[in-house]
Amino acid sequence: MNQDYTIRFERHLYTIERAEITTGLRGALVRVEKHRDGTIAIRFQNRYLRYRLCEPAVPVAPPIARPTPSRKGSNAGARAIG
């Protein structure tokens, strides 16, 4: 169990329902049971926990990089003395 009450199992991320969170669950070892019909069950201390599948985050496109005009130095255009 991760610190944020999530479990990764077979390339899917599951989160434990808030009502199921108990003392000692964070960071604990839990049992994930895969049934013949393809469903899974998550167990902690002989108790089955309700969970839900976390949806993958939608990737956000990076902002378009626009060329910035070059800036002149702070002393641009000044005459050299000497």
mmCIF file with all atom_site columns, C-alpha atoms in Angstrom:
data_model
loop_
_atom_site.group_PDB
_atom_site.id
_atom_site.type_symbol
_atom_site.label_atom_id
_atom_site.label_alt_id
_atom_site.label_comp_id
_atom_site.label_asym_id
_atom_site.label_entity_id
_atom_site.label_seq_id
_atom_site.pdbx_PDB_ins_code
_atom_site.Cartn_x
_atom_site.Cartn_y
_atom_site.Cartn_z
_atom_site.occupancy
_atom_site.B_iso_or_equiv
_atom_site.pdbx_formal_charge
_atom_site.auth_seq_id
_atom_site.auth_comp_id
_atom_site.auth_asym_id
_atom_site.auth_atom_id
_atom_site.pdbx_PDB_model_num
ATOM 1  C CA . MET A 1 1  ? 0.000   0.000   0.000   1.00 0.00 ? 1  MET A CA 1
ATOM 2  C CA . ASN A 1 2  ? 1.426   3.360   -0.993  1.00 0.00 ? 2  ASN A CA 1
ATOM 3  C CA . GLN A 1 3  ? 1.398   6.395   1.270   1.00 0.00 ? 3  GLN A CA 1
ATOM 4  C CA . ASP A 1 4  ? -1.585  7.830   -0.660  1.00 0.00 ? 4  ASP A CA 1
ATOM 5  C CA . TYR A 1 5  ? -3.656  4.612   -0.252  1.00 0.00 ? 5  TYR A CA 1
ATOM 6  C CA . THR A 1 6  ? -3.110  3.424   -3.808  1.00 0.00 ? 6  THR A CA 1
ATOM 7  C CA . ILE A 1 7  ? -2.073  0.036   -5.156  1.00 0.00 ? 7  ILE A CA 1
ATOM 8  C CA . ARG A 1 8  ? -0.559  -0.780  -8.522  1.00 0.00 ? 8  ARG A CA 1
ATOM 9  C CA . PHE A 1 9  ? -1.603  -4.209  -9.791  1.00 0.00 ? 9  PHE A CA 1
ATOM 10 C CA . GLU A 1 10 ? -1.170  -5.527  -13.332 1.00 0.00 ? 10 GLU A CA 1
ATOM 11 C CA . ARG A 1 11 ? -0.406  -2.075  -14.738 1.00 0.00 ? 11 ARG A CA 1
ATOM 12 C CA . HIS A 1 12 ? -3.534  -0.521  -13.200 1.00 0.00 ? 12 HIS A CA 1
ATOM 13 C CA . LEU A 1 13 ? -3.716  1.895   -10.305 1.00 0.00 ? 13 LEU A CA 1
ATOM 14 C CA . TYR A 1 14 ? -6.401  1.403   -7.650  1.00 0.00 ? 14 TYR A CA 1
ATOM 15 C CA . THR A 1 15 ? -7.285  3.654   -4.729  1.00 0.00 ? 15 THR A CA 1
ATOM 16 C CA . ILE A 1 16 ? -8.940  2.567   -1.500  1.00 0.00 ? 16 ILE A CA 1
ATOM 17 C CA . GLU A 1 17 ? -12.315 4.162   -0.743  1.00 0.00 ? 17 GLU A CA 1
ATOM 18 C CA . ARG A 1 18 ? -12.126 6.791   1.999   1.00 0.00 ? 18 ARG A CA 1
ATOM 19 C CA . ALA A 1 19 ? -14.565 4.925   4.278   1.00 0.00 ? 19 ALA A CA 1
ATOM 20 C CA . GLU A 1 20 ? -12.250 1.877   4.212   1.00 0.00 ? 20 GLU A CA 1
ATOM 21 C CA . ILE A 1 21 ? -9.126  3.672   5.448   1.00 0.00 ? 21 ILE A CA 1
ATOM 22 C CA . THR A 1 22 ? -8.110  2.420   8.892   1.00 0.00 ? 22 THR A CA 1
ATOM 23 C CA . THR A 1 23 ? -5.197  2.774   11.265  1.00 0.00 ? 23 THR A CA 1
ATOM 24 C CA . GLY A 1 24 ? -2.126  0.933   10.033  1.00 0.00 ? 24 GLY A CA 1
ATOM 25 C CA . LEU A 1 25 ? -3.222  0.742   6.405   1.00 0.00 ? 25 LEU A CA 1
ATOM 26 C CA . ARG A 1 26 ? -0.807  3.339   5.027   1.00 0.00 ? 26 ARG A CA 1
ATOM 27 C CA . GLY A 1 27 ? 2.383   1.595   3.913   1.00 0.00 ? 27 GLY A CA 1
ATOM 28 C CA . ALA A 1 28 ? 1.084   -1.825  5.004   1.00 0.00 ? 28 ALA A CA 1
ATOM 29 C CA . LEU A 1 29 ? 1.162   -5.072  3.073   1.00 0.00 ? 29 LEU A CA 1
ATOM 30 C CA . VAL A 1 30 ? -2.203  -5.976  1.580   1.00 0.00 ? 30 VAL A CA 1
ATOM 31 C CA . ARG A 1 31 ? -3.326  -9.073  -0.273  1.00 0.00 ? 31 ARG A CA 1
ATOM 32 C CA . VAL A 1 32 ? -4.648  -8.664  -3.813  1.00 0.00 ? 32 VAL A CA 1
ATOM 33 C CA . GLU A 1 33 ? -6.719  -11.643 -4.929  1.00 0.00 ? 33 GLU A CA 1
ATOM 34 C CA . LYS A 1 34 ? -7.459  -12.192 -8.590  1.00 0.00 ? 34 LYS A CA 1
ATOM 35 C CA . HIS A 1 35 ? -10.581 -14.271 -9.140  1.00 0.00 ? 35 HIS A CA 1
ATOM 36 C CA . ARG A 1 36 ? -11.277 -16.597 -12.047 1.00 0.00 ? 36 ARG A CA 1
ATOM 37 C CA . ASP A 1 37 ? -13.850 -14.208 -13.478 1.00 0.00 ? 37 ASP A CA 1
ATOM 38 C CA . GLY A 1 38 ? -11.161 -11.496 -13.724 1.00 0.00 ? 38 GLY A CA 1
ATOM 39 C CA . THR A 1 39 ? -12.286 -9.412  -10.754 1.00 0.00 ? 39 THR A CA 1
ATOM 40 C CA . ILE A 1 40 ? -9.905  -8.548  -7.955  1.00 0.00 ? 40 ILE A CA 1
ATOM 41 C CA . ALA A 1 41 ? -10.341 -8.214  -4.203  1.00 0.00 ? 41 ALA A CA 1
ATOM 42 C CA . ILE A 1 42 ? -8.066  -6.313  -1.845  1.00 0.00 ? 42 ILE A CA 1
ATOM 43 C CA . ARG A 1 43 ? -7.682  -7.617  1.701   1.00 0.00 ? 43 ARG A CA 1
ATOM 44 C CA . PHE A 1 44 ? -6.127  -6.087  4.795   1.00 0.00 ? 44 PHE A CA 1
ATOM 45 C CA . GLN A 1 45 ? -6.141  -7.900  8.158   1.00 0.00 ? 45 GLN A CA 1
ATOM 46 C CA . ASN A 1 46 ? -8.813  -10.428 7.092   1.00 0.00 ? 46 ASN A CA 1
ATOM 47 C CA . ARG A 1 47 ? -11.117 -7.658  5.841   1.00 0.00 ? 47 ARG A CA 1
ATOM 48 C CA . TYR A 1 48 ? -11.984 -6.892  2.229   1.00 0.00 ? 48 TYR A CA 1
ATOM 49 C CA . LEU A 1 49 ? -11.574 -3.261  1.215   1.00 0.00 ? 49 LEU A CA 1
ATOM 50 C CA . ARG A 1 50 ? -13.673 -1.348  -1.284  1.00 0.00 ? 50 ARG A CA 1
ATOM 51 C CA . TYR A 1 51 ? -11.620 0.317   -3.984  1.00 0.00 ? 51 TYR A CA 1
ATOM 52 C CA . ARG A 1 52 ? -11.917 2.037   -7.329  1.00 0.00 ? 52 ARG A CA 1
ATOM 53 C CA . LEU A 1 53 ? -9.816  2.198   -10.454 1.00 0.00 ? 53 LEU A CA 1
ATOM 54 C CA . CYS A 1 54 ? -7.904  5.441   -10.897 1.00 0.00 ? 54 CYS A CA 1
ATOM 55 C CA . GLU A 1 55 ? -8.370  6.930   -14.326 1.00 0.00 ? 55 GLU A CA 1
ATOM 56 C CA . PRO A 1 56 ? -5.143  7.802   -16.110 1.00 0.00 ? 56 PRO A CA 1
ATOM 57 C CA . ALA A 1 57 ? -4.388  11.505  -16.206 1.00 0.00 ? 57 ALA A CA 1
ATOM 58 C CA . VAL A 1 58 ? -5.030  13.185  -19.524 1.00 0.00 ? 58 VAL A CA 1
ATOM 59 C CA . PRO A 1 59 ? -1.701  14.440  -20.845 1.00 0.00 ? 59 PRO A CA 1
ATOM 60 C CA . VAL A 1 60 ? -1.592  18.212  -21.153 1.00 0.00 ? 60 VAL A CA 1
ATOM 61 C CA . ALA A 1 61 ? 0.054   19.586  -24.269 1.00 0.00 ? 61 ALA A CA 1
ATOM 62 C CA . PRO A 1 62 ? 3.033   21.792  -23.452 1.00 0.00 ? 62 PRO A CA 1
ATOM 63 C CA . PRO A 1 63 ? 2.560   25.462  -24.355 1.00 0.00 ? 63 PRO A CA 1
ATOM 64 C CA . ILE A 1 64 ? 3.817   26.509  -27.750 1.00 0.00 ? 64 ILE A CA 1
ATOM 65 C CA . ALA A 1 65 ? 7.256   28.058  -27.450 1.00 0.00 ? 65 ALA A CA 1
ATOM 66 C CA . ARG A 1 66 ? 7.271   31.434  -29.131 1.00 0.00 ? 66 ARG A CA 1
ATOM 67 C CA . PRO A 1 67 ? 10.553  32.998  -30.137 1.00 0.00 ? 67 PRO A CA 1
ATOM 68 C CA . THR A 1 68 ? 11.335  35.923  -27.868 1.00 0.00 ? 68 THR A CA 1
ATOM 69 C CA . PRO A 1 69 ? 12.899  39.021  -29.349 1.00 0.00 ? 69 PRO A CA 1
ATOM 70 C CA . SER A 1 70 ? 16.507  39.440  -28.373 1.00 0.00 ? 70 SER A CA 1
ATOM 71 C CA . ARG A 1 71 ? 17.151  42.069  -25.754 1.00 0.00 ? 71 ARG A CA 1
ATOM 72 C CA . LYS A 1 72 ? 19.952  44.512  -25.915 1.00 0.00 ? 72 LYS A CA 1
ATOM 73 C CA . GLY A 1 73 ? 22.344  44.634  -22.998 1.00 0.00 ? 73 GLY A CA 1
ATOM 74 C CA . SER A 1 74 ? 21.863  47.233  -20.252 1.00 0.00 ? 74 SER A CA 1
ATOM 75 C CA . ASN A 1 75 ? 24.731  49.272  -21.704 1.00 0.00 ? 75 ASN A CA 1
ATOM 76 C CA . ALA A 1 76 ? 23.753  48.915  -25.352 1.00 0.00 ? 76 ALA A CA 1
ATOM 77 C CA . GLY A 1 77 ? 24.425  51.959  -27.488 1.00 0.00 ? 77 GLY A CA 1
ATOM 78 C CA . ALA A 1 78 ? 26.761  53.643  -25.004 1.00 0.00 ? 78 ALA A CA 1
ATOM 79 C CA . ARG A 1 79 ? 30.091  54.895  -26.198 1.00 0.00 ? 79 ARG A CA 1
ATOM 80 C CA . ALA A 1 80 ? 33.280  53.494  -24.852 1.00 0.00 ? 80 ALA A CA 1
ATOM 81 C CA . ILE A 1 81 ? 35.465  56.027  -23.087 1.00 0.00 ? 81 ILE A CA 1
ATOM 82 C CA . GLY A 1 82 ? 39.081  55.752  -23.539 1.00 0.00 ? 82 GLY A CA 1
#
